[in-house]
Amino acid sequence: MCGALRPSDAGKKVVLMGWVNRRRDLGSIIFVDLRDRTGVTQVVFNRELNAAVHDKAEDLRNEFVIAAIGTVKKRDADTINPNIPTGEVELVTEELRILNVSKQLPFLPSDTVLANEEMRLKYRYIDLRRDAMQFNIELRHKVALAIRDNLASQGFFEIETPFMTRSTPEGARDYLVPSRVQPGSFYALPQSPQLFKQILMISGFDKYFQIVRCFRDEDLRADRQPEFTQIDLEMSYPQPERVWEVVEGFLTAAFKAAGHEIKTPFPRMDYDDAIRQYGIDKPDLRLPAFTDVRDCFTPADLEQLAINKDLPVIAIRTPGVGELSRKERDDIKPLFVSKGGARVFEDFKRIENKFAEAGAKVRQKTGAAADDLLVLVVGSAQAGKTPGRDDHPAAKRKVTPAELAIYASAGILRVALAQKYADRHGIFQKSGDPGKDFRFLWVTNFPMFEYDEADRRWVAAHHPFTSPHDEDMDKLESDPAMVRALAYDVVLNGTELGSGSVRIHRQDIQRKIFHALGMTEEEARSRFGFFLEALEYGTPPHGGIALGLDRIVMILAGADSLREVIPFPKTAAAKDLMVEAPTPVAEGQLRELGIGVVVKK
RNA sequence: GGGGACGUAGUUCAGUUGGUUAGAACGCUGCCCUGUCACGGCAGAGGCCGCGGGUUCGAGUCCCGUCGUCCCCGCCA
């Protein structure tokens, strides 16, 4: 292979096949860098040594596919290229076969500047020839293989579940597949194999896993594709801690496959603490936590600044940003997304000038160094009681809705600031120390329900098959706001890698949950009848989790987008630019399916 | 559904206040070159300035619409 030859191979007669990555025609001598999956080797065509082959080599162009047959030669000391692994050898060609030619390409795999994404996606086969993409796809393969091996060694069976299944109206929108045999009826592609894996537990396959495609018809983001791959697993009789061990086990194997030794167990944090310290349920631990500096101000200070004295005063510290200009401070404002009347003080200097004592206390409490950026997020005084209204169904929670609004606003700003000034603080740069580069975290004890303000009802925070905490069972009907779920997320560097829970295995509790969600017995039966029935035939306690393989590989590859680790991804409008999907289909095809299309104007 | 950025040669980009023939680099074509490795040198080809409308004596440049790509909010149990 093109990346394999070393000085010890000198004298061997070999055949190299690959693409012309670059050619350097010096007249009587032509050098070609021949490329395949494994790397690049310099191939030499010398007129003096072999005029016929040299003649033929003059026709070579970028991305021609060739076979070069010749003898491996150790390079003279002054012609060694230290920049490539094969730089000490070259192939002296005795026979050249042009296996295929190439017309001029829209861009070259060897280009130093990247083509824009539209080009890359349209000509994906060329883009995938690039080193970086070859590396990422290989990395993905190695990681997936390591996870399979590890889970198999932990006693899990890989079991497939259907792609054509039943639509479940809860959750994300389904991708639908019409049935020809049952006109007017549709399969749905699975958002996850959730119910099937629970059924497998009921069937006695007490450790299941699958590296499986999932489909969600929702709007895309850099870290969201309409089809994505989950490492899905489920086990019988587990405590949450047992699931965490399994995950920590295969993640250790996966990261090892990528060359990183991570430490387990991962730290754990209650959902409430995550919100109070980071304003988000997927904290990036590489950055400093919030400091509540409300007590640094006197009541008079707060009044003068029109700060709500009943709500937290959050100091966000972003290290090493340095002095900001007037304009730079103004640029902070658009980063701020205000929820429930939250306000931002982006100019901490001004507070220090006017309220010297409070300013000093804040600096002390946050431990801010001179070149750290301090920004305050507070509740607005005018808003008064409105955002915290005591009659809100969740008002009794440890973190009230009014406080949550402040924390959440600050949480978004904290991450936005860190991203904006990433090159100044360098915290996101890889240090080579896995303990610093990969900050894992288990977030636990999520609330069971979230209140949907628009529909004025409770909805499942995780999914409706999640078991409540044993201690909170009795509050299911009396006080749903205070029920905690046996649910957990695994978070890495502020990215949610996966989410799981211990499930409900008793039919009576499942019925109570549906009831709390405002679902009647009939509705529950019609949606999940088969599943509710299955629960009645001897269901073992069970639980599991699903992790996004794409996201794991993305982080390992140091990429900013899932598209860098998925060979054939879709655009933000869910299109595949290479095959040009989706497309309209022929009228006859639709007729056979009994489908009429109404195009919205 | 909403907000923002971008769209000029095969590619990546520049293009001043609206003003003559729209530039550069890489790639491409031809010629020269025996040790290059992002080879070098000379010559050359290559443009519906995304598309449609408008303002103007005059539009790559201003306005409106539209399409495409990217990022974010909503959404993603």
XYZ file of C-alpha atoms (C1' of nucleotides) in Angstrom:
678
model
C 0.000 0.000 0.000
C 1.036 3.581 -0.622
C 1.588 4.404 3.039
C 3.450 1.280 4.002
C 6.877 1.330 2.378
C 9.926 1.923 4.548
C 13.717 1.801 4.034
C 13.699 -1.859 5.046
C 11.687 -2.569 1.879
C 14.489 -1.260 -0.337
C 15.209 -3.536 -3.272
C 11.742 -5.120 -3.242
C 9.744 -5.213 -6.430
C 6.248 -3.913 -5.687
C 3.043 -2.808 -7.341
C 1.454 0.385 -6.035
C -2.072 1.300 -7.056
C -3.773 4.533 -6.270
C -4.555 8.090 -7.295
C -2.166 10.720 -8.633
C -2.234 13.096 -5.680
C 0.258 15.535 -7.174
C 2.784 15.444 -9.981
C 6.005 17.342 -10.354
C 7.287 17.274 -13.917
C 10.899 18.411 -14.037
C 11.420 17.493 -17.678
C 13.470 14.354 -17.835
C 12.328 13.291 -14.429
C 8.741 13.189 -13.192
C 7.666 12.687 -9.597
C 4.183 11.525 -8.750
C 2.786 11.327 -5.231
C 0.644 8.218 -5.368
C -2.152 8.143 -2.816
C -4.423 5.508 -1.366
C -6.253 5.026 1.945
C -2.996 4.430 3.782
C -0.969 7.405 2.639
C 1.298 8.705 -0.079
C 4.467 7.402 -1.730
C 6.678 9.196 -4.214
C 6.864 7.401 -7.547
C 9.720 8.342 -9.916
C 9.766 8.242 -13.695
C 13.239 8.828 -15.063
C 13.799 9.164 -18.821
C 17.381 8.042 -18.481
C 16.387 4.807 -16.789
C 13.247 4.031 -18.752
C 12.280 6.323 -21.631
C 9.073 4.489 -22.570
C 7.623 4.642 -19.071
C 8.687 8.264 -18.707
C 6.852 9.091 -21.944
C 3.698 7.509 -20.636
C 4.027 9.328 -17.339
C 3.867 12.665 -19.152
C 0.158 12.004 -19.706
C -0.572 11.630 -15.990
C -2.883 14.204 -14.435
C -4.440 14.800 -11.046
C -6.601 11.958 -9.746
C -5.763 9.495 -12.506
C -5.864 5.983 -11.114
C -2.681 4.114 -11.922
C -0.671 1.012 -11.171
C 3.047 1.619 -10.835
C 5.272 -1.432 -10.895
C 8.859 -1.006 -9.873
C 11.578 -1.326 -7.290
C 11.624 0.340 -3.884
C 14.673 2.523 -3.518
C 16.124 4.145 -0.454
C 16.410 7.862 -1.141
C 19.746 9.669 -1.027
C 20.173 11.520 2.252
C 19.716 14.929 0.626
C 16.427 13.976 -1.030
C 14.631 12.587 2.013
C 11.281 14.179 2.762
C 10.857 14.234 6.545
C 7.240 15.426 6.263
C 5.763 12.091 5.204
C 6.134 8.626 6.749
C 7.325 7.151 3.463
C 9.746 10.033 2.908
C 12.870 7.900 3.057
C 11.925 5.757 0.078
C 10.541 6.087 -3.429
C 9.367 3.761 -6.142
C 11.496 3.621 -9.286
C 8.922 2.749 -11.893
C 9.539 0.066 -14.470
C 6.005 -0.292 -15.726
C 3.064 2.097 -15.620
C -0.573 1.249 -16.204
C -3.171 3.956 -16.371
C -6.220 2.244 -14.900
C -8.510 5.227 -15.307
C -8.281 8.873 -16.273
C -10.027 11.810 -14.659
C -11.409 14.964 -16.144
C -10.775 18.232 -14.319
C -12.254 17.967 -10.842
C -14.317 20.640 -9.117
C -11.750 20.527 -6.357
C -8.777 18.361 -5.503
C -8.370 16.093 -2.492
C -4.864 17.523 -2.183
C -6.083 21.139 -2.086
C -4.907 23.069 0.932
C -7.996 25.289 1.078
C -11.265 23.527 1.623
C -14.038 23.821 -0.958
C -17.290 25.103 0.419
C -19.708 22.694 1.948
C -22.137 22.678 -0.965
C -19.364 21.529 -3.313
C -18.094 18.999 -0.849
C -21.531 17.454 -0.435
C -22.370 17.409 -4.130
C -19.061 15.733 -4.965
C -18.889 13.766 -1.757
C -16.884 10.940 -3.364
C -14.077 13.420 -4.030
C -14.345 15.055 -0.633
C -14.131 11.662 1.052
C -10.773 11.083 -0.664
C -9.273 13.851 1.479
C -6.941 12.767 4.275
C -9.079 14.362 6.963
C -12.228 12.548 5.856
C -10.386 9.260 5.439
C -9.096 9.709 8.972
C -12.542 10.499 10.396
C -14.253 7.570 8.706
C -11.508 5.214 9.841
C -11.803 6.631 13.349
C -15.528 6.001 13.263
C -14.932 2.413 12.217
C -12.418 1.839 15.005
C -14.642 3.410 17.641
C -17.701 1.410 16.582
C -15.665 -1.787 16.504
C -14.248 -1.137 19.980
C -17.736 -0.505 21.342
C -19.104 -3.707 19.776
C -16.226 -5.735 21.169
C -16.551 -4.216 24.589
C -20.299 -4.671 24.890
C -20.055 -8.233 23.598
C -17.395 -8.923 26.224
C -19.727 -7.482 28.869
C -22.293 -10.091 27.854
C -24.512 -8.020 25.570
C -26.132 -9.440 22.434
C -26.411 -7.244 19.373
C -30.005 -7.665 18.223
C -31.659 -5.911 15.297
C -35.054 -4.269 15.501
C -37.359 -3.153 12.679
C -36.888 0.036 10.684
C -40.446 -0.112 9.448
C -42.485 0.198 12.558
C -45.370 2.004 14.137
C -45.842 5.742 14.407
C -45.902 7.061 17.973
C -47.252 10.590 18.173
C -45.229 11.518 21.284
C -41.879 13.167 20.764
C -40.228 14.070 17.482
C -41.985 14.006 14.141
C -41.838 10.647 12.401
C -40.558 9.872 8.949
C -43.429 7.967 7.392
C -43.333 5.104 4.914
C -46.577 4.401 3.090
C -47.817 0.840 2.815
C -48.835 -0.382 -0.632
C -50.510 -3.471 0.743
C -52.470 -1.467 3.308
C -53.415 1.678 1.410
C -53.820 4.683 3.657
C -51.645 3.174 6.374
C -48.078 4.113 7.139
C -45.077 2.680 8.829
C -42.831 5.066 10.718
C -39.048 4.922 10.808
C -37.974 4.576 14.435
C -36.948 7.666 16.415
C -35.207 5.065 18.555
C -35.779 1.361 19.179
C -37.162 2.269 22.622
C -40.183 -0.010 22.822
C -38.521 -2.885 20.989
C -35.613 -2.969 23.380
C -37.969 -2.994 26.329
C -39.886 -5.832 24.670
C -36.572 -7.682 24.319
C -36.171 -7.438 28.087
C -39.645 -8.876 28.495
C -38.494 -11.610 26.107
C -35.545 -12.543 28.288
C -32.604 -11.172 26.277
C -31.402 -9.533 29.419
C -28.522 -7.598 27.882
C -29.216 -6.064 24.488
C -27.329 -3.554 22.416
C -27.400 -2.261 18.898
C -25.481 0.317 16.900
C -28.519 1.497 15.077
C -29.834 4.220 12.803
C -32.542 6.454 14.216
C -34.714 8.923 12.332
C -36.255 12.190 13.463
C -37.998 14.632 11.177
C -36.984 17.787 13.044
C -34.960 20.819 11.987
C -31.226 20.277 11.774
C -28.223 21.735 13.513
C -24.486 21.225 13.289
C -24.917 18.435 15.827
C -28.257 17.107 14.562
C -28.912 15.031 11.452
C -32.285 13.583 10.441
C -30.756 10.122 10.477
C -28.152 9.444 13.078
C -26.597 6.477 14.789
C -27.151 5.490 18.377
C -25.389 3.029 20.597
C -28.560 1.679 22.104
C -28.577 -0.680 25.047
C -30.891 -2.138 27.615
C -30.437 -4.517 30.532
C -32.606 -6.296 33.050
C -32.482 -5.739 36.830
C -30.102 -2.741 36.812
C -29.581 0.061 39.259
C -28.709 3.235 37.347
C -25.132 2.801 38.587
C -24.900 -0.519 36.763
C -25.886 1.125 33.470
C -23.293 3.837 34.098
C -20.571 1.222 34.588
C -21.447 -0.411 31.301
C -21.327 2.948 29.502
C -18.074 3.956 31.180
C -16.690 0.590 30.097
C -17.428 0.936 26.415
C -16.524 4.631 26.332
C -13.142 3.766 27.830
C -12.696 1.217 25.047
C -13.895 3.662 22.397
C -11.567 6.443 23.541
C -8.698 3.998 23.808
C -9.314 3.038 20.193
C -8.883 6.734 19.406
C -5.721 6.940 21.494
C -7.060 8.482 24.704
C -6.969 6.976 28.203
C -9.978 8.316 30.071
C -10.663 7.897 33.760
C -13.782 6.331 35.273
C -16.105 6.597 37.077
C -17.332 9.895 35.673
C -18.404 12.567 38.161
C -22.115 12.835 38.882
C -24.308 15.847 39.388
C -27.953 16.401 40.234
C -30.014 18.127 37.597
C -30.835 20.913 40.085
C -27.152 21.537 40.758
C -26.346 21.558 37.064
C -28.956 24.244 36.540
C -27.800 26.328 39.503
C -24.107 26.086 38.673
C -24.208 26.061 34.894
C -27.712 27.034 33.819
C -28.036 24.002 31.623
C -28.547 20.262 31.976
C -25.414 19.511 29.923
C -22.680 21.571 31.580
C -19.328 22.060 29.937
C -17.043 21.465 32.905
C -14.045 22.876 31.082
C -15.382 26.334 31.891
C -15.873 27.875 35.351
C -19.247 27.476 37.050
C -21.469 30.430 37.902
C -21.110 32.345 41.104
C -24.248 33.726 42.738
C -23.082 37.156 43.885
C -26.416 38.462 45.156
C -24.994 38.830 48.699
C -22.140 41.009 47.438
C -24.607 43.832 46.888
C -26.496 45.785 49.507
C -30.275 46.005 49.165
C -29.789 49.656 48.191
C -27.322 48.685 45.434
C -29.799 46.195 44.031
C -32.578 48.725 44.041
C -30.457 51.332 42.323
C -29.436 48.840 39.634
C -33.055 47.707 39.243
C -32.043 44.163 40.076
C -34.663 41.773 41.405
C -33.580 41.041 44.962
C -35.497 37.760 45.120
C -33.685 36.169 42.241
C -30.093 35.020 41.839
C -27.457 37.457 40.605
C -25.259 35.340 38.394
C -21.644 36.203 37.714
C -20.269 34.532 34.597
C -16.502 34.365 34.575
C -14.763 33.727 31.275
C -11.045 33.330 31.910
C -8.271 35.090 30.058
C -10.359 37.242 27.743
C -8.518 40.429 28.637
C -9.637 44.008 28.306
C -12.616 44.540 26.015
C -13.132 47.625 23.915
C -16.378 49.559 23.987
C -17.434 47.894 20.741
C -16.518 44.446 21.970
C -18.665 44.980 25.050
C -21.538 45.989 22.802
C -21.037 42.787 20.842
C -21.859 40.802 23.963
C -25.458 42.023 24.002
C -26.634 40.110 20.911
C -25.274 36.900 22.447
C -27.720 37.263 25.294
C -31.034 35.455 25.040
C -33.327 36.733 27.747
C -35.788 34.300 29.262
C -38.440 35.495 31.666
C -37.162 39.045 32.111
C -33.492 38.233 32.648
C -31.116 41.147 32.095
C -27.408 41.320 31.400
C -24.756 43.720 32.717
C -22.017 43.265 30.154
C -19.947 46.175 31.484
C -18.673 45.067 34.851
C -16.213 47.981 34.970
C -19.115 50.383 35.261
C -20.504 48.514 38.230
C -17.074 48.548 39.844
C -16.827 52.292 39.330
C -20.206 53.048 40.811
C -20.317 50.338 43.476
C -16.682 49.848 44.380
C -17.335 47.765 47.472
C -19.782 45.386 45.765
C -17.468 45.147 42.762
C -14.541 44.129 44.932
C -16.638 41.523 46.716
C -17.762 40.059 43.389
C -14.167 39.836 42.188
C -13.203 38.107 45.399
C -16.119 35.664 45.421
C -15.694 34.682 41.787
C -11.928 34.459 42.125
C -11.638 36.452 38.920
C -8.137 37.211 37.702
C -7.426 40.638 36.236
C -7.809 39.472 32.646
C -10.967 37.419 33.281
C -14.197 38.670 31.785
C -17.032 39.168 34.273
C -20.620 39.524 33.146
C -23.705 39.609 35.369
C -27.088 38.113 34.580
C -29.896 39.201 36.860
C -33.641 39.266 37.221
C -35.313 42.460 36.250
C -36.867 44.358 39.167
C -39.837 45.614 37.176
C -40.816 42.102 36.287
C -41.526 41.866 40.000
C -43.303 38.697 40.855
C -44.547 37.929 37.385
C -41.921 35.441 36.248
C -41.919 33.659 39.588
C -45.646 33.611 39.949
C -46.483 31.424 42.898
C -49.362 29.787 41.128
C -47.078 28.205 38.519
C -47.409 24.433 38.703
C -43.652 24.105 39.205
C -43.315 26.972 41.720
C -42.460 24.676 44.614
C -39.440 23.142 42.901
C -35.948 23.649 44.319
C -35.263 25.757 41.274
C -38.369 27.813 40.653
C -39.426 28.725 37.126
C -38.375 32.346 37.771
C -34.919 31.267 38.915
C -34.692 28.793 36.063
C -35.204 31.652 33.589
C -32.216 33.540 35.042
C -30.021 30.440 35.213
C -30.947 29.393 31.685
C -30.269 32.856 30.223
C -26.912 32.921 31.984
C -26.156 29.370 30.875
C -26.605 30.228 27.217
C -24.500 33.378 27.580
C -21.738 31.499 29.410
C -21.272 29.122 26.515
C -21.676 31.829 23.878
C -18.961 33.965 25.518
C -16.633 31.016 25.815
C -17.094 30.229 22.127
C -16.670 33.823 21.038
C -13.402 34.231 22.898
C -12.156 30.669 22.372
C -8.859 31.756 20.804
C -8.155 34.067 23.734
C -8.661 31.617 26.609
C -7.618 28.497 24.691
C -9.636 26.248 27.002
C -11.142 24.364 24.070
C -7.681 23.594 22.665
C -6.663 19.977 23.136
C -3.926 19.728 25.755
C -3.130 16.059 25.248
C -4.265 15.325 28.805
C -7.509 13.317 28.525
C -8.503 14.420 32.037
C -8.625 18.013 30.786
C -9.683 17.479 27.197
C -12.624 15.170 27.893
C -14.778 16.282 30.814
C -17.416 13.611 31.233
C -20.342 13.958 33.578
C -23.435 12.056 34.627
C -26.408 14.335 35.180
C -29.001 12.601 37.314
C -32.287 13.080 39.110
C -34.075 14.904 36.349
C -37.605 16.039 37.046
C -40.110 13.505 35.797
C -42.315 16.071 34.101
C -41.960 19.400 32.414
C -44.785 21.877 32.184
C -45.828 22.733 28.654
C -46.853 26.392 28.906
C -48.568 26.390 25.516
C -50.673 23.273 26.107
C -50.984 23.942 29.853
C -50.171 20.350 30.745
C -47.384 18.164 32.013
C -45.229 16.337 29.504
C -42.630 13.647 30.079
C -39.197 15.212 30.434
C -37.441 12.055 29.209
C -40.094 9.716 27.827
C -43.269 8.269 29.293
C -41.683 4.875 30.065
C -39.219 6.356 32.548
C -39.605 5.184 36.099
C -40.130 7.737 38.845
C -37.961 7.608 41.968
C -39.318 5.062 44.439
C -39.619 7.782 47.100
C -41.635 10.007 44.787
C -44.171 7.384 43.667
C -46.859 8.748 45.966
C -46.554 12.257 44.483
C -47.396 11.115 40.971
C -50.976 12.209 41.320
C -50.793 14.718 44.174
C -47.696 16.680 43.182
C -46.274 15.831 39.747
C -43.925 18.831 39.811
C -41.868 17.297 42.593
C -41.481 13.819 41.113
C -37.938 12.955 40.153
C -37.196 10.475 37.373
C -34.687 7.641 37.427
C -33.229 9.236 34.342
C -29.668 10.178 33.557
C -27.686 11.884 30.817
C -24.049 11.376 29.994
C -22.445 14.663 29.016
C -19.066 15.386 27.465
C -17.680 18.921 27.153
C -21.149 20.444 27.080
C -22.524 17.987 24.549
C -25.222 15.548 25.524
C -23.819 12.211 24.424
C -26.648 10.096 25.633
C -29.708 9.765 27.716
C -31.266 6.875 29.546
C -33.382 5.728 32.415
C -34.647 2.900 34.501
C -37.992 1.990 32.977
C -41.372 1.294 34.386
C -41.943 -2.441 34.532
C -45.325 -2.385 36.280
C -48.490 -1.847 34.376
C -50.221 0.032 37.231
C -47.460 2.625 37.444
C -47.346 2.983 33.690
C -51.059 3.710 33.786
C -50.539 6.394 36.458
C -47.905 8.074 34.304
C -50.180 8.201 31.286
C -52.848 9.608 33.557
C -50.494 12.310 34.883
C -49.690 13.184 31.261
C -53.375 13.744 30.685
C -53.794 10.653 28.540
C -57.003 8.677 28.892
C -57.002 4.909 29.210
C -58.342 4.629 25.658
C -55.661 6.918 24.223
C -52.947 4.980 25.989
C -54.410 1.692 24.746
C -54.656 2.852 21.164
C -51.084 4.156 21.094
C -49.202 1.643 23.182
C -51.702 -1.202 23.598
C -49.280 -3.933 22.574
C -46.735 -2.617 25.022
C -49.092 -2.220 27.949
C -50.250 -5.760 27.372
C -46.667 -7.025 27.275
C -46.033 -5.420 30.659
C -48.719 -7.692 32.102
C -46.959 -10.955 31.288
C -44.048 -10.967 33.708
C -41.808 -8.004 32.990
C -38.435 -7.829 34.701
C -37.258 -4.474 36.016
C -35.062 -3.021 33.305
C -33.284 0.082 32.152
C -30.833 1.341 29.605
C -29.443 4.217 27.658
C -28.669 5.369 24.136
C -25.597 7.370 23.083
C -25.012 9.255 19.872
C -22.174 7.558 18.024
C -21.888 10.446 15.571
C -21.382 12.942 18.383
C -18.763 10.794 20.096
C -16.797 10.469 16.880
C -17.252 14.169 16.162
C -15.663 15.105 19.467
C -12.863 12.571 19.003
C -12.207 13.927 15.516
C -12.156 17.482 16.849
C -14.859 18.372 14.316
C -17.511 21.076 14.649
C -20.185 19.325 12.651
C -21.616 15.823 12.383
C -21.189 16.130 8.631
C -17.451 15.652 9.124
C -17.952 12.155 10.530
C -20.908 10.938 8.456
C -19.950 9.804 4.962
C -23.180 10.889 3.309
C -24.875 13.532 5.456
C -27.765 15.846 4.705
C -27.880 19.639 4.549
C -29.698 21.922 6.966
C -32.751 21.510 4.722
C -32.442 17.718 5.071
C -31.334 17.258 1.463
C -28.688 14.948 0.090
C -26.920 17.083 -2.503
C -25.133 14.161 -4.126
C -28.096 11.936 -4.946
C -30.484 14.883 -4.846
C -32.919 13.387 -2.376
C -35.713 13.816 -1.612
C -37.489 13.970 -4.981
C -41.056 13.916 -6.168
C -42.108 10.472 -7.387
C -44.062 9.351 -10.414
C -47.817 9.712 -10.351
C -48.193 5.951 -10.839
C -46.098 5.242 -7.782
C -48.341 7.485 -5.725
C -51.507 5.971 -7.147
C -50.342 2.516 -6.181
C -49.925 3.778 -2.635
C -53.240 5.573 -2.635
C -51.537 8.897 -1.957
C -52.504 12.293 -3.304
C -50.062 15.175 -2.896
C -51.200 18.661 -2.016
C -48.443 21.176 -2.719
C -48.563 24.187 -0.400
C -48.345 27.479 -2.231
C -42.015 29.111 11.626
C -38.271 33.307 13.023
C -33.292 35.784 13.002
C -28.284 36.289 10.995
C -24.109 35.400 7.377
C -22.742 34.127 2.504
C -23.474 33.441 -3.140
C -18.149 36.895 -8.602
C -13.467 32.083 -13.411
C -13.204 24.786 -12.450
C -12.019 26.123 -6.949
C -10.919 29.693 -2.876
C -11.428 34.728 -2.691
C -10.644 40.436 -3.816
C -13.554 44.027 -6.303
C -13.165 51.445 -3.290
C -18.495 56.430 -3.397
C -22.800 53.164 -8.688
C -18.652 54.910 -13.809
C -13.967 52.666 -19.381
C -11.947 46.249 -21.027
C -14.304 42.469 -13.615
C -8.785 40.904 -10.882
C -5.436 37.420 -7.758
C -4.019 32.611 -6.166
C -4.593 27.515 -7.006
C -6.392 24.312 -10.806
C -6.583 23.702 -16.368
C -3.906 23.870 -21.658
C 0.885 24.356 -24.316
C 6.236 24.952 -24.120
C 11.035 24.714 -21.125
C 13.459 22.260 -17.046
C 17.415 15.493 -14.064
C 16.139 15.503 -7.499
C 11.395 17.719 -6.817
C 8.079 16.980 -2.712
C 2.554 23.119 -1.945
C 8.885 22.092 -7.576
C 10.237 26.273 -10.710
C 10.013 29.438 -15.386
C 7.381 31.334 -19.883
C 2.859 31.734 -22.630
C -2.427 30.973 -22.803
C -7.634 29.661 -22.212
C -11.398 30.387 -18.861
C -17.005 34.976 -16.265
C -25.366 34.626 -17.229
C -21.024 38.497 -11.019
C -26.984 32.416 -8.178
C -31.874 33.562 -10.583
C -36.091 37.233 -11.553
C -37.717 42.120 -11.240
C -36.879 47.372 -10.027
C -34.188 52.308 -9.308
C -30.589 54.883 -12.576
C -27.841 57.941 -18.319
C -25.164 53.742 -16.221
C -25.741 48.088 -11.403
C -21.057 42.800 -9.538
C -22.018 47.274 -6.316
C -28.467 50.229 -4.336
C -33.845 48.243 -3.508
C -37.609 44.125 -3.678
C -38.489 39.066 -4.466
C -36.718 34.155 -5.092
C -33.379 29.854 -4.868
C -29.163 27.532 -2.558
C -25.447 26.737 1.507
C -24.007 27.657 6.608
C -24.996 29.248 11.898
C -28.591 30.241 15.755
C -33.786 30.454 18.180
C -38.273 27.640 18.131
C -38.493 22.315 17.545
C -35.568 17.600 18.736
C -40.465 12.410 24.457
